[in-house]
PDB file of C-alpha atoms in Angstrom:
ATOM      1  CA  UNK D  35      -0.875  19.062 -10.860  1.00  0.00           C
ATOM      2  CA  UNK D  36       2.560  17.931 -10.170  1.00  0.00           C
ATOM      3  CA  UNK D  37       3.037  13.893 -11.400  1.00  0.00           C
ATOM      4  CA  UNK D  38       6.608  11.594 -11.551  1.00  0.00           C
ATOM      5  CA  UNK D  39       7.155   8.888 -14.602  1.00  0.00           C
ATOM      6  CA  UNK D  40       9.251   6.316 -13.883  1.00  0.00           C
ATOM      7  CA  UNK D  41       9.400   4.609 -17.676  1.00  0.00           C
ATOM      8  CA  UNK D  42      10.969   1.517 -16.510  1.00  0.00           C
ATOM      9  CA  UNK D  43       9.251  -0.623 -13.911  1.00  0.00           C
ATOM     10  CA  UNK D  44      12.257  -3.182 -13.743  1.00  0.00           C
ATOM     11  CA  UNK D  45      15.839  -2.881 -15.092  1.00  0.00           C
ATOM     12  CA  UNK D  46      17.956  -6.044 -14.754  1.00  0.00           C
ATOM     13  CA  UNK D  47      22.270  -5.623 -14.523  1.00  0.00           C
ATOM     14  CA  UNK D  48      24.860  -7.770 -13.881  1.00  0.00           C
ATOM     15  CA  UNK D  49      26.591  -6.910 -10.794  1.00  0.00           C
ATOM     16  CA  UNK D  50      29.685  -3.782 -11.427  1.00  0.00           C
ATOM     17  CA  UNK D  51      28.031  -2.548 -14.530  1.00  0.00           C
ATOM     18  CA  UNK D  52      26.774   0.699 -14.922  1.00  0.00           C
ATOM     19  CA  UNK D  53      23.052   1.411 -14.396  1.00  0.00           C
ATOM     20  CA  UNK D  54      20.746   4.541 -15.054  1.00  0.00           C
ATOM     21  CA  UNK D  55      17.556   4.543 -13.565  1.00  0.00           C
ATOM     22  CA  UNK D  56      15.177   7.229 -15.430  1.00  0.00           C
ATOM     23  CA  UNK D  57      12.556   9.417 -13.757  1.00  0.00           C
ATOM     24  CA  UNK D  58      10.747  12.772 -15.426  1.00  0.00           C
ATOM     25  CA  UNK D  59       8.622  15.157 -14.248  1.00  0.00           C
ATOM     26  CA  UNK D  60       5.544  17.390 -14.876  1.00  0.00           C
ATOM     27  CA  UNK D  61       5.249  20.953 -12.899  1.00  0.00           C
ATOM     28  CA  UNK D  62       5.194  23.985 -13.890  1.00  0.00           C
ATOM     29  CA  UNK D  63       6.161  25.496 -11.255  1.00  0.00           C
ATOM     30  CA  UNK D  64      10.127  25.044  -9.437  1.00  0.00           C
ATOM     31  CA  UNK D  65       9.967  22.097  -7.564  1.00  0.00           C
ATOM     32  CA  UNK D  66      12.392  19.921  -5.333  1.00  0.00           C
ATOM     33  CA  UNK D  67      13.053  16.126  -6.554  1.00  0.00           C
ATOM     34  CA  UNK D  68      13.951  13.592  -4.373  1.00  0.00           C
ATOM     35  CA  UNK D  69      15.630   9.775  -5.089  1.00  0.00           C
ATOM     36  CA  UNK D  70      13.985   7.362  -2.434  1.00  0.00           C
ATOM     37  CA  UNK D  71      14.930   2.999  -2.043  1.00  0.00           C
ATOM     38  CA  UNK D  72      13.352   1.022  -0.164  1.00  0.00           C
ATOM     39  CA  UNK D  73      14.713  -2.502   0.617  1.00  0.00           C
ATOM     40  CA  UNK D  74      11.998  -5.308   1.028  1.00  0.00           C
ATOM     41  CA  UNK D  75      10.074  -5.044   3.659  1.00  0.00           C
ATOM     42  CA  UNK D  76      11.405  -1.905   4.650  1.00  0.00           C
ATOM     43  CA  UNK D  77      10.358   1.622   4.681  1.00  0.00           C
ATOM     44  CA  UNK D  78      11.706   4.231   1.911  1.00  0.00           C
ATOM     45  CA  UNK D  79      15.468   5.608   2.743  1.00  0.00           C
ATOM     46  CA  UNK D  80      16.461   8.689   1.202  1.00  0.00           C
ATOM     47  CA  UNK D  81      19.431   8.054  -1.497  1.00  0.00           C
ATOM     48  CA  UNK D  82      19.625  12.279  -2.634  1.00  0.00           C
ATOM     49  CA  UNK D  83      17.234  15.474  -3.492  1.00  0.00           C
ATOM     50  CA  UNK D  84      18.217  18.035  -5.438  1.00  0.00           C
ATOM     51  CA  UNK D  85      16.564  21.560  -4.185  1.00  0.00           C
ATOM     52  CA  UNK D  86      18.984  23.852  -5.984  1.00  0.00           C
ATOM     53  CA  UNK D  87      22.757  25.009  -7.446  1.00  0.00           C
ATOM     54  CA  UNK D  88      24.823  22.558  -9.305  1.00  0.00           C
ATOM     55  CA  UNK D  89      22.519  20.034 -11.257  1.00  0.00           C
ATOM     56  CA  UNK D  90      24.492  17.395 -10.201  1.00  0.00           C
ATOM     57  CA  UNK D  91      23.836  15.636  -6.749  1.00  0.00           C
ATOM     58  CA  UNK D  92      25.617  13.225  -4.995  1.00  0.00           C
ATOM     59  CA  UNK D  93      23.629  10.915  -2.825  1.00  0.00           C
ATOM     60  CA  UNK D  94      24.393   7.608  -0.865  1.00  0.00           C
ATOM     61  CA  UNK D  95      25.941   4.246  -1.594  1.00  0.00           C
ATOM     62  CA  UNK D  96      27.381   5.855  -4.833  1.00  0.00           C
ATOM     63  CA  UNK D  97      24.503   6.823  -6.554  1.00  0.00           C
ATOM     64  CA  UNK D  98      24.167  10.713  -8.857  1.00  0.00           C
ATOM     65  CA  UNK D  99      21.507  12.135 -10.038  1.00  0.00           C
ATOM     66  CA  UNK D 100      21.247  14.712 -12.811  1.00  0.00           C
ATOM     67  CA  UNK D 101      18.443  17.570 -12.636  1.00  0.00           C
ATOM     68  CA  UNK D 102      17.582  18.494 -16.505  1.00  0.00           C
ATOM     69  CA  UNK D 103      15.232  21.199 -16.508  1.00  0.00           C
ATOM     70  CA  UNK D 104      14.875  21.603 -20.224  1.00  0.00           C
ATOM     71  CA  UNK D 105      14.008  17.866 -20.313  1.00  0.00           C
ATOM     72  CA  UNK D 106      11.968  17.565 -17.034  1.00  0.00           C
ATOM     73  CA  UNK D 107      14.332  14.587 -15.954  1.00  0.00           C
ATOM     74  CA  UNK D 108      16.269  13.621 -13.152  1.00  0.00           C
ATOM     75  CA  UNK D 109      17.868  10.485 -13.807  1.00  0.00           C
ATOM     76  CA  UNK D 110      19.907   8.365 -11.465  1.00  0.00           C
ATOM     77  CA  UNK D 111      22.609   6.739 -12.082  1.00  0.00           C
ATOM     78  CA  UNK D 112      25.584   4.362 -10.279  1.00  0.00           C
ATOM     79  CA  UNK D 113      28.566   3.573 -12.351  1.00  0.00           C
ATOM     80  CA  UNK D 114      29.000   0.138 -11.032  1.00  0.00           C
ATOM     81  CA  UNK D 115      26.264  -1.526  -9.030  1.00  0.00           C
ATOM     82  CA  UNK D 116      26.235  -3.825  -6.100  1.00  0.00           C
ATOM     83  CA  UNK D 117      24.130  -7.059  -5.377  1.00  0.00           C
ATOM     84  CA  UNK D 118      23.371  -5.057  -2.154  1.00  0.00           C
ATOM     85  CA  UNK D 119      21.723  -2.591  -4.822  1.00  0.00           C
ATOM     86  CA  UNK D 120      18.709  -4.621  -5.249  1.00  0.00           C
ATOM     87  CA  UNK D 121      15.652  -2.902  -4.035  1.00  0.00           C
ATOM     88  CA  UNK D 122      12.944  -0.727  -5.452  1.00  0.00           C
ATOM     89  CA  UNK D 123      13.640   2.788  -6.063  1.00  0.00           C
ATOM     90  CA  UNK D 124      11.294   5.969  -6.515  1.00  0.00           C
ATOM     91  CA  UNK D 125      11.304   9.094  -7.678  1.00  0.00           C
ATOM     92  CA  UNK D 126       9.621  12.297  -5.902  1.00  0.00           C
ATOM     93  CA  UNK D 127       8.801  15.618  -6.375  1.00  0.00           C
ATOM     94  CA  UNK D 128       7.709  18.267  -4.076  1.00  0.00           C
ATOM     95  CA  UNK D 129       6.363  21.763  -4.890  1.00  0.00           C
ATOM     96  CA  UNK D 130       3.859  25.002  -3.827  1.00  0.00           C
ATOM     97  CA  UNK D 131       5.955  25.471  -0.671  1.00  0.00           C
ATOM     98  CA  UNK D 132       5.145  22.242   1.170  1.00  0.00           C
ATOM     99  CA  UNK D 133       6.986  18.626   2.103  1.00  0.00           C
ATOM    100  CA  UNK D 134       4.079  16.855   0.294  1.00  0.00           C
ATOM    101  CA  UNK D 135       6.035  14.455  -1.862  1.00  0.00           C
ATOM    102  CA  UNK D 136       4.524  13.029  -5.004  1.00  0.00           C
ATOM    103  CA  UNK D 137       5.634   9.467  -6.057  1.00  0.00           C
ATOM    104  CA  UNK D 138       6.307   7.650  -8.876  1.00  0.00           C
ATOM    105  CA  UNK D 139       5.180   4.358  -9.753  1.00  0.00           C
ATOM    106  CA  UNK D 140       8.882   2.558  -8.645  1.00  0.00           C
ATOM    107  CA  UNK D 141      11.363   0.162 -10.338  1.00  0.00           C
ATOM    108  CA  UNK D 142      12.866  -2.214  -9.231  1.00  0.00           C
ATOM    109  CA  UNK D 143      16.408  -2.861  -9.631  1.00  0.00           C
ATOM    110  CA  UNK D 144      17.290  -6.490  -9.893  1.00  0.00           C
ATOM    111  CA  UNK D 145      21.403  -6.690  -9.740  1.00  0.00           C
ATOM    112  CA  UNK D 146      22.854 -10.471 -10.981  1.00  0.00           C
ATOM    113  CA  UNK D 147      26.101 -12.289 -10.010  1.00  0.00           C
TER     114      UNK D 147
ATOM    115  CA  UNK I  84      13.630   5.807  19.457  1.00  0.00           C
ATOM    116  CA  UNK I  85      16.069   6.601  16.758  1.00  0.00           C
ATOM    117  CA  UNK I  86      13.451   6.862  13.880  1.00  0.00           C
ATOM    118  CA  UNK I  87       9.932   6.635  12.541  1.00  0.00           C
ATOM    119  CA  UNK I  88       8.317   3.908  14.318  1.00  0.00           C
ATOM    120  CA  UNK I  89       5.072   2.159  13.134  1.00  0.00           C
ATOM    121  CA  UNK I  90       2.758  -0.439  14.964  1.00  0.00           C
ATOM    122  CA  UNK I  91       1.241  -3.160  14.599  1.00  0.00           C
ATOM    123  CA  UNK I  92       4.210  -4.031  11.443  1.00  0.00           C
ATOM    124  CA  UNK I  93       1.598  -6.388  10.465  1.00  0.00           C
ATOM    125  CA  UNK I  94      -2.571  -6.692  10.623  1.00  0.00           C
ATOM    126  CA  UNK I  95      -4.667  -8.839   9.660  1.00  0.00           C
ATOM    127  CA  UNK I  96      -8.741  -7.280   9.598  1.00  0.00           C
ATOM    128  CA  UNK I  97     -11.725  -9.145   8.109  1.00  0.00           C
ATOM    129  CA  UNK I  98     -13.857  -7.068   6.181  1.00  0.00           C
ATOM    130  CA  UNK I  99     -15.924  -4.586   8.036  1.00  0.00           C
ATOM    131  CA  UNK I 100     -13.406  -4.723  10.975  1.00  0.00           C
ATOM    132  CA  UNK I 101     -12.303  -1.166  12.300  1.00  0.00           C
ATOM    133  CA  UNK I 102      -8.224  -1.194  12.671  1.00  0.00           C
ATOM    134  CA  UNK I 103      -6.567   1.430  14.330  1.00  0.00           C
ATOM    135  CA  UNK I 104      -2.428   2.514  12.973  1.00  0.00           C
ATOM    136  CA  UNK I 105       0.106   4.285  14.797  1.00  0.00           C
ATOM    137  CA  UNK I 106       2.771   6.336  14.072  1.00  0.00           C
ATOM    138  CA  UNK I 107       5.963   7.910  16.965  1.00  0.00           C
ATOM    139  CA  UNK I 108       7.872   9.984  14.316  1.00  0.00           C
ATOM    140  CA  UNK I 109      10.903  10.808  15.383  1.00  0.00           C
ATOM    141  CA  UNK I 110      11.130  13.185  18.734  1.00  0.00           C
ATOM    142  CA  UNK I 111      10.921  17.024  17.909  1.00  0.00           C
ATOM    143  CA  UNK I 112       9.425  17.154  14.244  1.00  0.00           C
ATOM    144  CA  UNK I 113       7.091  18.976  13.264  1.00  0.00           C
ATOM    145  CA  UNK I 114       5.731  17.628  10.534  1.00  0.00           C
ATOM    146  CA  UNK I 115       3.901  14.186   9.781  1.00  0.00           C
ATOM    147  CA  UNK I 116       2.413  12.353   6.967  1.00  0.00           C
ATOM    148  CA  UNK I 117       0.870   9.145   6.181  1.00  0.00           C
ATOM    149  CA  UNK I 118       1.065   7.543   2.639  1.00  0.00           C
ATOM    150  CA  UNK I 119      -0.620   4.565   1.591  1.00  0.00           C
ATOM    151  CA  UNK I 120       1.658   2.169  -0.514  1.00  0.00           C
ATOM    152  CA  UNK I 121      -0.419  -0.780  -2.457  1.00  0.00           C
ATOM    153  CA  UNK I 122       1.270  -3.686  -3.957  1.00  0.00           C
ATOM    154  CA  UNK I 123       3.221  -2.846  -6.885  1.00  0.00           C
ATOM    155  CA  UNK I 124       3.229   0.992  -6.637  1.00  0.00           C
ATOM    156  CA  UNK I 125       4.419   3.954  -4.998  1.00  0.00           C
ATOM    157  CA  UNK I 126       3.418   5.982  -2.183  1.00  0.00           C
ATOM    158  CA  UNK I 127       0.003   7.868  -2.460  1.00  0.00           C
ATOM    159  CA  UNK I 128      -0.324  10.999  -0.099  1.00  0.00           C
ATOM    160  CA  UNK I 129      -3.000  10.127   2.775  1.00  0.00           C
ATOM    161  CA  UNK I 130      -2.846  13.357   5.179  1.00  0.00           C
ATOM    162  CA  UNK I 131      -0.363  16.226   6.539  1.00  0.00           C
ATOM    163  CA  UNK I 132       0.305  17.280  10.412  1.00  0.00           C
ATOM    164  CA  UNK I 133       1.946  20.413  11.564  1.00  0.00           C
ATOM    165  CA  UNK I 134       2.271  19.637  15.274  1.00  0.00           C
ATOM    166  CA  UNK I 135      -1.393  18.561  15.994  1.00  0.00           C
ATOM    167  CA  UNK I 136      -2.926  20.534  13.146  1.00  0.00           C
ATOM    168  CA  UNK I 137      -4.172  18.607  10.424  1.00  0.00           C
ATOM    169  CA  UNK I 138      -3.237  21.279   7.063  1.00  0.00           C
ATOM    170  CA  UNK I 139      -3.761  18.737   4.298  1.00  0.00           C
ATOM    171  CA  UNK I 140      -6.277  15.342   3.949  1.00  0.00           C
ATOM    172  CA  UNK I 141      -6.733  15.687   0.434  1.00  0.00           C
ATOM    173  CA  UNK I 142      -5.553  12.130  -0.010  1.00  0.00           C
ATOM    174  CA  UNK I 143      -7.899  10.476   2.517  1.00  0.00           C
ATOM    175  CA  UNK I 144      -9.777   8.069   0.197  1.00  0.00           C
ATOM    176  CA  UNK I 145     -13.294   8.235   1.659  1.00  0.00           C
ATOM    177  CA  UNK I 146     -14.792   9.212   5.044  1.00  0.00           C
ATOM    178  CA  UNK I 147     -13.930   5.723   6.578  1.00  0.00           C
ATOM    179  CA  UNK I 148     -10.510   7.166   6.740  1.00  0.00           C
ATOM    180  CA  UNK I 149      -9.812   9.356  10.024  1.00  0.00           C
ATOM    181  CA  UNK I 150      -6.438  10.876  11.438  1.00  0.00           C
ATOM    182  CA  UNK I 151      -5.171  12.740  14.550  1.00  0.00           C
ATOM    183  CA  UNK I 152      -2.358  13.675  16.219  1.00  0.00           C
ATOM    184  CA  UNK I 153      -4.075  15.058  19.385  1.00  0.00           C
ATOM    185  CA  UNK I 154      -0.866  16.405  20.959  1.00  0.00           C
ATOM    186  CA  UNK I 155       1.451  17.137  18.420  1.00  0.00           C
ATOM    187  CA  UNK I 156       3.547  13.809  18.334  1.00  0.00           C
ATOM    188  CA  UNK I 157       1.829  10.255  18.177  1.00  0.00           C
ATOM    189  CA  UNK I 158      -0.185  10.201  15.481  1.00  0.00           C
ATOM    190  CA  UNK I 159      -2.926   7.252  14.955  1.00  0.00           C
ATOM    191  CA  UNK I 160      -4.837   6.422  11.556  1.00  0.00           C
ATOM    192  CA  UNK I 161      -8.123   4.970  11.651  1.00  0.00           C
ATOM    193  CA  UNK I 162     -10.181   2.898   9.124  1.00  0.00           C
ATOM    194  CA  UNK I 163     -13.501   2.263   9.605  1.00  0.00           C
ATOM    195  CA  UNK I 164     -15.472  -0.271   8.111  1.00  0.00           C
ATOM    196  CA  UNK I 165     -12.572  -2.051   6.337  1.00  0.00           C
ATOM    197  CA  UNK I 166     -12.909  -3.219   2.920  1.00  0.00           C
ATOM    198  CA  UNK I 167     -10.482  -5.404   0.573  1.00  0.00           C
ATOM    199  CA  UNK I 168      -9.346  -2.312  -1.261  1.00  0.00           C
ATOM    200  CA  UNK I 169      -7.521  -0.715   2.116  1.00  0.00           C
ATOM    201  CA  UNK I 170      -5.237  -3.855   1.783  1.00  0.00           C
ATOM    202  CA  UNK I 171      -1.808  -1.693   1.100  1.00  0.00           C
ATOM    203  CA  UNK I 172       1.212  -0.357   3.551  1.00  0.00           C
ATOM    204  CA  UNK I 173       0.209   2.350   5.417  1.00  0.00           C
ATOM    205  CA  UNK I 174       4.084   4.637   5.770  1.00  0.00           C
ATOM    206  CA  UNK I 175       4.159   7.474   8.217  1.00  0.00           C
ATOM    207  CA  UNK I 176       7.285  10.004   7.736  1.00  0.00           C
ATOM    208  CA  UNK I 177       8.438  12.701   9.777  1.00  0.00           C
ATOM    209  CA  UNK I 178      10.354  16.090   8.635  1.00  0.00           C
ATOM    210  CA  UNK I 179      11.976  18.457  11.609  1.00  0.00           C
ATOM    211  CA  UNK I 180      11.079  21.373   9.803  1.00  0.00           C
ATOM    212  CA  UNK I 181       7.532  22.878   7.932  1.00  0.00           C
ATOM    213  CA  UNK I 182       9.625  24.303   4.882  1.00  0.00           C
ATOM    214  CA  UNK I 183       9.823  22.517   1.259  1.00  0.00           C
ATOM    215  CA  UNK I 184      12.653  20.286   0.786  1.00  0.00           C
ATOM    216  CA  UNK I 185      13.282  18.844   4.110  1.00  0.00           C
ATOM    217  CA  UNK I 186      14.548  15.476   4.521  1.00  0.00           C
ATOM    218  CA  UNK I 187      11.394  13.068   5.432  1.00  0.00           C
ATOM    219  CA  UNK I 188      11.950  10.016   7.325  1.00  0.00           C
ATOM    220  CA  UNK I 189      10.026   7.076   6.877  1.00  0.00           C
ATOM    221  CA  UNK I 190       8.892   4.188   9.318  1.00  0.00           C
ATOM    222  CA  UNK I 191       8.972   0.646   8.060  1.00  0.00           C
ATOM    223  CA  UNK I 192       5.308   0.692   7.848  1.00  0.00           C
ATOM    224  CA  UNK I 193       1.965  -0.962   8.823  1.00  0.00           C
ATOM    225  CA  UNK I 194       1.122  -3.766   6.104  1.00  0.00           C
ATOM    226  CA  UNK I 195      -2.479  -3.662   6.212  1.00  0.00           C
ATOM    227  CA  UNK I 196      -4.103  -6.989   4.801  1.00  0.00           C
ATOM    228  CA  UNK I 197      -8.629  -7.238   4.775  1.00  0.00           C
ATOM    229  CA  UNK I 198      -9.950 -10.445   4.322  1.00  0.00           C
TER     230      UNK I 198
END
């Protein structure tokens, strides 16, 4: 069965640094894996997905991710982030030829003045 | 409307109470899910539509949990007999397409509180 770690549950960063967020997975099978935020009280907003071709994937509000296939990892990262960044973010992975997605646990970036 | 919508945004049931959720994904997809969000964690899989087939409700937690989408669009989720545990968000998501790695819209959710 397909399952998504998210290590950290909360990373803390001083507004324009540079932040990684880290998710890995466990399939083994190809699957598709998908960055979601979701702002409080809000529903979940799609940031990227990576489904194949080049490893790296752009997404919104300046945010890359990075599929590693050797590792199982796609981590996300923003070079410099935003207060607006704050929110919790989770990682997803799809598989066996449906849209089922399969969360991680979240974590929640907290961006400081 | 523009995107996932979800109503009531906010419910409070006592215990026992039946509540009743509903979902208008976004006009023209095919596909709809409901998750089931509790405090502190991520999304857990409830059910999968294809138009007003029901493929998937592997994730329904018990049989107090019911869900249709009688003519392929609105879709409604029912819990019977609520208990303290159902407390959570309760997301519905839409994709246009049936094939893997579509993007899936969210609503905002139904935040589901038992006392």
């Amino acid at each position: 069965a397909q399952s998504v770690t998210q290590l950290d549950s909360q990373v803390p960063v001083f507004e324009e640094a540079p932040v990684e967020l880290r998710c890995n997975y466990s399939s083994s099978v190809s699957v598709y894996l998908f960055w979601y935020v979701q702002y409080p009280n809000q529903g979940l907003q799609l940031l990227l997905k990576y489904l194949s071709g080049s490893t790296l994937v752009k997404g919104i509000n300046g945010f890359e991710a990075e599929f590693n296939k050797s590792q199982t990892s796609f981590h996300l990262r923003k070079p410099s982030v935003h207060i607006s960044d704050t929110a919790e973010y989770f990682c997803a992975v799809t598989s066996g030829g449906t849209d089922k997605l399969i969360f991680g646990t979240g974590t929640r970036l907290q961006v400081f003045p | 409307g523009a995107g996932v919508s979800q109503s009531p945004r906010y419910k409070v049931a006592k215990r026992g109470q039946d509540v009743a959720l509903r979902c208008d994904p976004i006009s023209g997809h095919v596909s709809l899910f409901w998750y089931q969000q509790a405090l502190g964690q991520g999304p857990e899989f409830l059910t999968y539509f294809q138009n007003e087939a029901q493929l998937d409700k592997s994730g329904l937690p018990s049989d107090r949990f019911f869900a249709e989408r009688p003519e392929g669009s609105v879709s409604t989720l029912k819990i019977q007999r609520t208990q303290q545990e159902d407390s959570a968000v309760y997301l519905c998501a839409s994709s246009f397409l049936t094939s893997q790695g579509n993007t899936i819209y969210f609503g905002e959710g139904s935040w589901l509180t038992v006392v």
